[in-house]
Every structure is written in structure tokens, then in C-alpha cells.
Coordinates of C-alpha atoms in Angstrom, one line a residue:
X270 CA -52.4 82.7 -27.2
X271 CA -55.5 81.3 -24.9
X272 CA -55.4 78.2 -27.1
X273 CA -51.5 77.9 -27.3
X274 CA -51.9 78.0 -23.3
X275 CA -54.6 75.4 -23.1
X276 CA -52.7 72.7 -25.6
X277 CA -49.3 73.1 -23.5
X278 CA -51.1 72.6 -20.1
X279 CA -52.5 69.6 -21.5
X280 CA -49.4 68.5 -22.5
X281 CA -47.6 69.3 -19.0
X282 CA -49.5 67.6 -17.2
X283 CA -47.9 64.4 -18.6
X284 CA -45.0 65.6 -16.3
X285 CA -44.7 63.6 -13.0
X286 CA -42.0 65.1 -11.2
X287 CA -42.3 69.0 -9.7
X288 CA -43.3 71.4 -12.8
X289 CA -43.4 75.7 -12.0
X290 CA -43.9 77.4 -15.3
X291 CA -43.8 80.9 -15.7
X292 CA -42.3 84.2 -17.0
X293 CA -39.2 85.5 -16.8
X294 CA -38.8 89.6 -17.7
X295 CA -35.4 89.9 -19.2
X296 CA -33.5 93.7 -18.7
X297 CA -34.6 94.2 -22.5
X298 CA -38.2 93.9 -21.4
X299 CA -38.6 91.1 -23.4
X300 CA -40.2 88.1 -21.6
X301 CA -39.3 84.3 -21.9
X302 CA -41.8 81.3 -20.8
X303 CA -40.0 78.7 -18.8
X304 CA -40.5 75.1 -17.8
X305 CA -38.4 74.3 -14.8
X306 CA -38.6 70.7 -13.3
X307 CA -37.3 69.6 -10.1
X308 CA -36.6 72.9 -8.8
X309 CA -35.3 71.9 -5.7
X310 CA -32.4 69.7 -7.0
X311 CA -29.5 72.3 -6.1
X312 CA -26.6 69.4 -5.7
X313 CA -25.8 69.0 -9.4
X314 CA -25.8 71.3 -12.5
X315 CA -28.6 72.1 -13.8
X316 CA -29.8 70.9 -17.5
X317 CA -30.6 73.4 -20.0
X318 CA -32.9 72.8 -22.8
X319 CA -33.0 74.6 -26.3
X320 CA -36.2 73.4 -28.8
X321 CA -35.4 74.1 -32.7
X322 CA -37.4 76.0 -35.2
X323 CA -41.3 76.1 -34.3
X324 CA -41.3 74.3 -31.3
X325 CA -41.7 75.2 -27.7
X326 CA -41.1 73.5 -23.9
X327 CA -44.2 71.0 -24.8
X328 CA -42.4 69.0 -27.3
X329 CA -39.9 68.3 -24.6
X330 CA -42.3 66.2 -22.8
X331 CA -41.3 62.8 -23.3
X332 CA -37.8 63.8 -21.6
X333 CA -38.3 66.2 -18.6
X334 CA -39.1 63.7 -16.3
X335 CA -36.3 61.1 -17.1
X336 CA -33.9 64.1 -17.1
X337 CA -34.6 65.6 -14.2
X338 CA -34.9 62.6 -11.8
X339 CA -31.6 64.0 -10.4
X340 CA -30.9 67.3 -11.4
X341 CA -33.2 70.4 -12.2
X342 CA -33.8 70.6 -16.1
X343 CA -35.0 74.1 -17.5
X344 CA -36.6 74.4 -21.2
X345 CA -37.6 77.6 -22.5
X346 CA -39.2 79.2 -25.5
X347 CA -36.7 81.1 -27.7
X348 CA -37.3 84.9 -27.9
X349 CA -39.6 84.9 -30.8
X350 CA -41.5 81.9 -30.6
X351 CA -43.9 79.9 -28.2
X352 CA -45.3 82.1 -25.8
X353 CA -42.0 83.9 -25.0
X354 CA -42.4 87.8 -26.4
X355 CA -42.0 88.2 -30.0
X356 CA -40.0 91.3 -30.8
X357 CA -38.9 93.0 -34.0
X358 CA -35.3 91.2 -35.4
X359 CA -32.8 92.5 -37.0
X360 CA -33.0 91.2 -41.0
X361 CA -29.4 91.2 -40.8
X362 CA -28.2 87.7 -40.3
X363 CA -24.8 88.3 -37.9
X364 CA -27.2 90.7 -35.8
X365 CA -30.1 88.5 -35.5
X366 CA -28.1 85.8 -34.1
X367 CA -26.8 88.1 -31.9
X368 CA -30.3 89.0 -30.7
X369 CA -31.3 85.4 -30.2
X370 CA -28.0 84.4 -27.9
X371 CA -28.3 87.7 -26.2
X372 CA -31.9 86.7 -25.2
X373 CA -30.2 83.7 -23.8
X374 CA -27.4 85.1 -21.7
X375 CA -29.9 87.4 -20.1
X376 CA -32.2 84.8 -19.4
X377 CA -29.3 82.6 -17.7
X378 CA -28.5 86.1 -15.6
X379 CA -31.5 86.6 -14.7
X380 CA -32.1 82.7 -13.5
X381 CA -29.0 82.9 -11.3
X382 CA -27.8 80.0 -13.3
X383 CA -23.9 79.8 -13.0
X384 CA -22.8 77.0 -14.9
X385 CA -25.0 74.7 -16.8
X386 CA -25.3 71.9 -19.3
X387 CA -26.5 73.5 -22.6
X388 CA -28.5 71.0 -25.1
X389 CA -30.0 72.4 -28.2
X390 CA -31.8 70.9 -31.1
X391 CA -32.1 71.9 -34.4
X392 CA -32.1 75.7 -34.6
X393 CA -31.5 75.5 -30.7
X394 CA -28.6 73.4 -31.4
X395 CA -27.3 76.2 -33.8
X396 CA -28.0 78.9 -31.0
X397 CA -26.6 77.0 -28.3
X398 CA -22.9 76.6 -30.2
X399 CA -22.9 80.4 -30.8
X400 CA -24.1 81.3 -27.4
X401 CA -20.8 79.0 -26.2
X402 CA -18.8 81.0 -28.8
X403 CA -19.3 83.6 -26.9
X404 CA -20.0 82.8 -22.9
X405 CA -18.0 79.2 -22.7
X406 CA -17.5 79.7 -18.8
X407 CA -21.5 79.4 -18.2
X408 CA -21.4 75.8 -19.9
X409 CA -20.1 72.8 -18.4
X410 CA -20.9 70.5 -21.6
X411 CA -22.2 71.2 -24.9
X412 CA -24.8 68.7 -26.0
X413 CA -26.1 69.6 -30.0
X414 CA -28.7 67.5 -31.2
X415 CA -29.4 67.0 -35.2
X416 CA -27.8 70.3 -34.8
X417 CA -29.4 73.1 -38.1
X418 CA -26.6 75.4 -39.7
X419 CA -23.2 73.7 -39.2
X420 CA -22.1 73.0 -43.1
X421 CA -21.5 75.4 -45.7
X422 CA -23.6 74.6 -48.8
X423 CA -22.2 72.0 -51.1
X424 CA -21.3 73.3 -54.7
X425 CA -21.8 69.7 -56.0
X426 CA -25.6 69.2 -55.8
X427 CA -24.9 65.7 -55.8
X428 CA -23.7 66.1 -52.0
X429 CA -26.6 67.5 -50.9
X430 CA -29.0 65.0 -48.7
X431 CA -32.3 65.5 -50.2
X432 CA -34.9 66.9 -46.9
X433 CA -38.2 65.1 -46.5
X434 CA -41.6 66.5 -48.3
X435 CA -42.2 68.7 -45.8
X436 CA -39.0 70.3 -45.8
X437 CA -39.6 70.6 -49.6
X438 CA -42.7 72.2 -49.0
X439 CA -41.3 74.9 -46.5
X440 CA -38.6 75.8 -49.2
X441 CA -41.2 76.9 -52.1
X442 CA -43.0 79.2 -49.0
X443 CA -39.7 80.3 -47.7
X444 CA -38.4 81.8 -51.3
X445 CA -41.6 84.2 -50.9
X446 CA -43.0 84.3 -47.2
X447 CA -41.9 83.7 -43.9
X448 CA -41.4 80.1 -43.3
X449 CA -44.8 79.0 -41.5
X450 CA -47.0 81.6 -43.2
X451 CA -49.1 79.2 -44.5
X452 CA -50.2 78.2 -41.6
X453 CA -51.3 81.3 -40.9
X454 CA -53.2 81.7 -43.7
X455 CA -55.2 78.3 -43.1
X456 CA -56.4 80.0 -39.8
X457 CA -58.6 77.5 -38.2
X458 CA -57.5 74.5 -40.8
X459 CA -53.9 75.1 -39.3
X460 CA -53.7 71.9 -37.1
X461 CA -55.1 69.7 -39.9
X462 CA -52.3 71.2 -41.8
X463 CA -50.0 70.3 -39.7
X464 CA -50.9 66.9 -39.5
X465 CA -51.2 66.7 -43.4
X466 CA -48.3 67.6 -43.2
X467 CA -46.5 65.8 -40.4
X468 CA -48.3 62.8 -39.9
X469 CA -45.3 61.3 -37.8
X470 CA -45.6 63.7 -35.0
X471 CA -48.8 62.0 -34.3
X472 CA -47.2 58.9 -34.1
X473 CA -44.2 59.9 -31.7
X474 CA -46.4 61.0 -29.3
X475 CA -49.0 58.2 -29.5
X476 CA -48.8 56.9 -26.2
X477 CA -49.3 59.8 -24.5
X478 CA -52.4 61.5 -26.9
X479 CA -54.5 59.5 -29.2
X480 CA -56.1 63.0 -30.8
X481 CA -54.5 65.9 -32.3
X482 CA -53.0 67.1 -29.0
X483 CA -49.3 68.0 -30.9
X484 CA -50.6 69.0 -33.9
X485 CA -52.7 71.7 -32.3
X486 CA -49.5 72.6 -30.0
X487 CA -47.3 72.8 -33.4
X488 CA -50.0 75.0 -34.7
X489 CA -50.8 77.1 -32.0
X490 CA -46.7 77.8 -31.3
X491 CA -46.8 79.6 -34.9
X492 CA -50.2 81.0 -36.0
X493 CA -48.8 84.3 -34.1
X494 CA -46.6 87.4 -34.9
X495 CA -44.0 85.4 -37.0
X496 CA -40.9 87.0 -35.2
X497 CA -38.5 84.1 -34.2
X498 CA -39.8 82.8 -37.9
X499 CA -38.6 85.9 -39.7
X500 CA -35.5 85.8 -37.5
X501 CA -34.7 82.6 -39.1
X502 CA -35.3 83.4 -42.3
X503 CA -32.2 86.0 -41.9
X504 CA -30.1 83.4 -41.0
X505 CA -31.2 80.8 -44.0
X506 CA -30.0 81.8 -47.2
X507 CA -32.3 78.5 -48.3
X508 CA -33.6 76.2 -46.2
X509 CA -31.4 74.2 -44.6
X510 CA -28.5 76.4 -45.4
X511 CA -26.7 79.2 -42.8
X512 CA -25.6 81.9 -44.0
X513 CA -23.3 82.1 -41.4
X514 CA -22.3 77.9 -40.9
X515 CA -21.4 77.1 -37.8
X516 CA -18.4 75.0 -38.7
X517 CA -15.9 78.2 -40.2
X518 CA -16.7 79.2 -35.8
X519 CA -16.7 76.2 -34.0
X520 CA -13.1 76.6 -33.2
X521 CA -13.8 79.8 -31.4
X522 CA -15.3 77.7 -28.4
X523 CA -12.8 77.6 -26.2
X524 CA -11.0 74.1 -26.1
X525 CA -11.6 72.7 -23.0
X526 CA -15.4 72.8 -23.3
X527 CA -16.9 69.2 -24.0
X528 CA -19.0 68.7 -27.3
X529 CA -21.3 65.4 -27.4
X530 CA -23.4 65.9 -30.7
X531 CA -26.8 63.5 -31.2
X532 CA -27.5 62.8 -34.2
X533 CA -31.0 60.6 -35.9
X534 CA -29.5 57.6 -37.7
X535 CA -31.9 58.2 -40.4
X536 CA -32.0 62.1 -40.2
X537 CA -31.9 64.8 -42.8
X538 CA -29.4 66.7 -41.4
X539 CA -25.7 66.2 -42.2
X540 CA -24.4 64.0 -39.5
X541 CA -20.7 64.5 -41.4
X542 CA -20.7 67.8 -39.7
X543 CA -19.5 65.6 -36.2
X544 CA -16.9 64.5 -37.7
X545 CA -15.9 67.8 -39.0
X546 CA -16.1 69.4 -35.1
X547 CA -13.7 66.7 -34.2
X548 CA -11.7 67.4 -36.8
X549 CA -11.4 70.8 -36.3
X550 CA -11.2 70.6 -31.9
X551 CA -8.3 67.6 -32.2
X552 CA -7.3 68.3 -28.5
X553 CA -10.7 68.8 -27.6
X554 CA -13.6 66.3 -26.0
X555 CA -16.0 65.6 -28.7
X556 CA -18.0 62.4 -29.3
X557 CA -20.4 62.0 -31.9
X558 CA -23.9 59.3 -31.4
X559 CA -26.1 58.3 -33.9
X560 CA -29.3 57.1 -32.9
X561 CA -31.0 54.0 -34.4
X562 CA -34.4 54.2 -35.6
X563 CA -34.3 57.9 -35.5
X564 CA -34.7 60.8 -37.6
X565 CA -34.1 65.0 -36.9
X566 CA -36.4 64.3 -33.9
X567 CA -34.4 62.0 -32.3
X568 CA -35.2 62.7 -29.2
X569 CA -39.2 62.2 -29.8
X570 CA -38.1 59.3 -32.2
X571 CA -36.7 57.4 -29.3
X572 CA -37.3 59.6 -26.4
X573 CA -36.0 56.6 -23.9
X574 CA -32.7 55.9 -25.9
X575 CA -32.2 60.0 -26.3
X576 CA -32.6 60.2 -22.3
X577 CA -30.3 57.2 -21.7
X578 CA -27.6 59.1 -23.7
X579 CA -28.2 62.7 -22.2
X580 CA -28.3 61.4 -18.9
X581 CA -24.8 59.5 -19.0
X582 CA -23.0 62.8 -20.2
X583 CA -25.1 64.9 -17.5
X584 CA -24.1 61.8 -15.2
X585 CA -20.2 62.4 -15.9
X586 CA -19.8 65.6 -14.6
X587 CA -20.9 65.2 -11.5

């Protein structure tokens, strides 16, 4: 955790505007770690930000400042990963989603957030839906980026978009292990793993670290306890698959609740699955982007583009 503390402070300090980071002790006496910026901007509603599977608040760092130039932005780390506590999930899919937006709610609560603008990318895209499912009067606008879990799984393989060679990779661990555990196993050859493995997050970051800054962040986020990790592998029934898609609930969030979905033109995820939410919310708001030059990171891909388009929803509702 010493090392996983060092790597994000290094990374932090990229952030130019007013950074607190710090604990927050939820009633389950779990604890989440949470990036607020521009704590003092009380005027507009506040910007909520979810990372997906193995990230944390660092990989956020090529938008909190753009974002919160006028309004406070929050990013945490989901119960489970980063260096938010890492508790025992249920293996039961339903009830480990459960867990995970409860987590959520209770960190709002505890905040003294009232309404907010909920973005979520990836798995935190998948979380942030069901957490709207379920509390739709404590968000102002849903924004899902490259959004994990929404379609059911094809029965014609031929549908099925076939996920980049790390992806692949994960899916012959996953069958066996918890997603990550190999990096666990590669102890102190874990960030030249991940780079192995993930060359590109080198190069999305490039301007801001010419070493192995992210790789050792990536690393460092899951060479602990794999508890959020396990917790996804409940959900997955393969990678890339929910068992519990998102799409057969999406009409339970309550119409009048604004979707914008982000999508990475060149992205592995199923960027169909807009079209399906606004097929399935016809009296609702929801508007669908695609990206250019960006894949499932779109928002690292083309951090200014990704901030342009998250600030002119934020933007609208004030």
C-alpha cells in the first residue's frame, strides 16, 4: 500500500487546481479514498466520478482539472479496489452488485452530497446505471462511458466484437483465477507486466510521465487482497459478459433522468448498446457520442475531447 501511496501522489501532483484527498469511514466500517477538487465550488452540482475495473482516482488525472474549473468534481476508489478497504463480497452476482452500489449510496450520505452528476466508466459505468436504478433522485444526469455489462451475450458468435490481446489474455486467467492474479504472482515483475502488457497506457500518459509512472499505479492498484477483483468475477459469467446485463434494467431508471453515453470510436465494447438505451427510454433524454481516435479509454485516449463533451452536459444543467 506504501508504494500504491507514493505512485498516486506522484501522479496528483499533476493537479493544478485545489486537491484534499482522504478517507471517508462509511456506517459499514468500510473506508473509501477520495479525491475531491475544487472543494469550495458550492454554486453548481458537483461531478461525480466512477473509474472501471482496476483503476483508481490517478487514472483520472488528465481530467480533474478541466472538470472542475467550475464546479467541485469528486473521484473515488470503488469498495474493493485502490486504496479504498477491501472487504469479503458476496459470490453471488445480484448481491455483490448490491454490495458495490450500497458502498456508493453510503458514501454519497456520508459526503452530504444531495444531487450530483454521476459519470462512470467501464465497470463504474455498469455500477453507476444500477446505483440510478435504485437512488434516481441523487442524480441530476447520467453520464456512462464505454460503459462494461449492458448486452446480453450474443448466441451468434459472429456478433461478437473480438476484445484486444489483453483482454484475451485476462479471459484464459479469469476461467481459473481471479482476474489480475497474475500479477500477483509476478510480484516485483508486476509493472513490467503491465506494460507488456499495455503498452498504450504509456503512451496516453506521455506528456505528463516519460517512465513507468502508470504502469506502477496499474500495478500497485491490484497486487493486494483481490476483493473488488473477485467481486467482478461474480458478476462476469466470461469476460466481457454480465451475468446480470444492464439493458433487461435500464428501463427501471426512472424516465425523467438524463442519459449521455461516451463511447471510443474504435472501442471494444458494444457501442450498439446506445442505441438500445434509446430504444428502450423513447420519452426519455439520451444522446449517444462516439469519440474519434479513441478506444475503451476514451477519456485518456483524448482526455481534451472527453472533457469538452463532459463539460457541455455538466454545463446544461446549470
Amino acid at each position: 500500500m506504501s508504494q500504491l501511496k507514493a505512485t498516486e501522489a506522484k501522479i496528483l501532483r499533476c493537479i493544478q487546481n485545489t486537491l484534499l484527498s482522504y478517507y471517508v469511514s462509511l456506517p459499514s466500517r468500510n473506508k473509501i479514498w477520495t479525491v475531491t477538487v475544487n472543494p469550495d465550488c458550492h454554486a453548481k452540482t458537483p461531478l461525480v466520478m466512477v473509474h472501471g475495473f482496476g483503476g483508481g482516482v490517478g487514472l483520472w488525472v488528465q481530467n480533474l482539472d478541466a472538470l472542475s474549473m467550475h464546479r467541485t468534481v469528486y473521484a473515488f476508489d470503488l469498495l474493493g479496489f485502490g486504496r479504498s478497504s477491501r472487504p469479503l463480497f458476496s459470490r453471488d452476482a445480484e448481491q455483490a452488485e448490491e454490495e458495490f452500489v450500497q458502498s456508493i449510496e453510503e458514501w454519497r450520505d456520508v459526503m452530504g452530497i444531495n444531487k450530483m452528476i454521476l459519470l462512470g466508466h467501464s465497470l463504474g459505468g455498469f455500477l453507476a446505471a444500477s446505483y440510478s436504478t435504485k437512488y434516481p433522485d441523487r442524480v441530476k444526469h447520467l453520464i456512462l462511458v464505454d460503459p462494461w455489462g449492458f448486452p446480453e451475450r450474443p448466441t451468434d458468435p459472429t456478433q461478437v466484437r473480438s476484445p484486444p490481446r489483453w483482454a484475451k489474455a485476462l479471459m484464459t486467467v479469469l476461467g481459473q483465477f481471479n482476474p489480475l492474479a497474475v500479477l500477483r504472482v509476478a510480484g516485483p515483475w508486476g509493472p513490467g507486466l503491465v506494460q507488456k502488457f499495455r503498452p498504450d497506457f504509456k503512451r496516453k500518459f506521455a506528456h505528463l510521465f516519460e517512465d513507468d509512472t502508470i504502469a506502477e499505479y496499474i500495478y500497485h492498484c491490484n497486487a493486494q487482497t483481490p476483493s473488488g477483483e473477485s467481486a467482478f468475477k461474480s458478476l462476469t459469467e466470461s469476460f466481457g459478459w454480465a451475468k446480470r446485463p444492464m439493458l433487461s434494467r435500464i428501463h427501471l431508471i426512472r424516465k425523467e433522468l438524463p442519459i449521455t453515453l461516451i463511447y471510443g470510436a474504435y472501442s471494444w465494447i458494444d457501442t450498439n448498446s446506445g442505441e438500445e438505451v434509446k430504444k428502450q427510454r423513447p420519452y426519455s433524454y439520451v444522446r449517444t457520442i462516439a469519440i474519434d481516435d479513441a478506444s475503451h479509454h476514451v477519456y485518456a485516449d483524448q482526455p481534451q475531447e472527453f472533457n469538452a463533451v463532459v463539460e457541455e452536459v455538466c454545463s446544461s444543467l446549470d
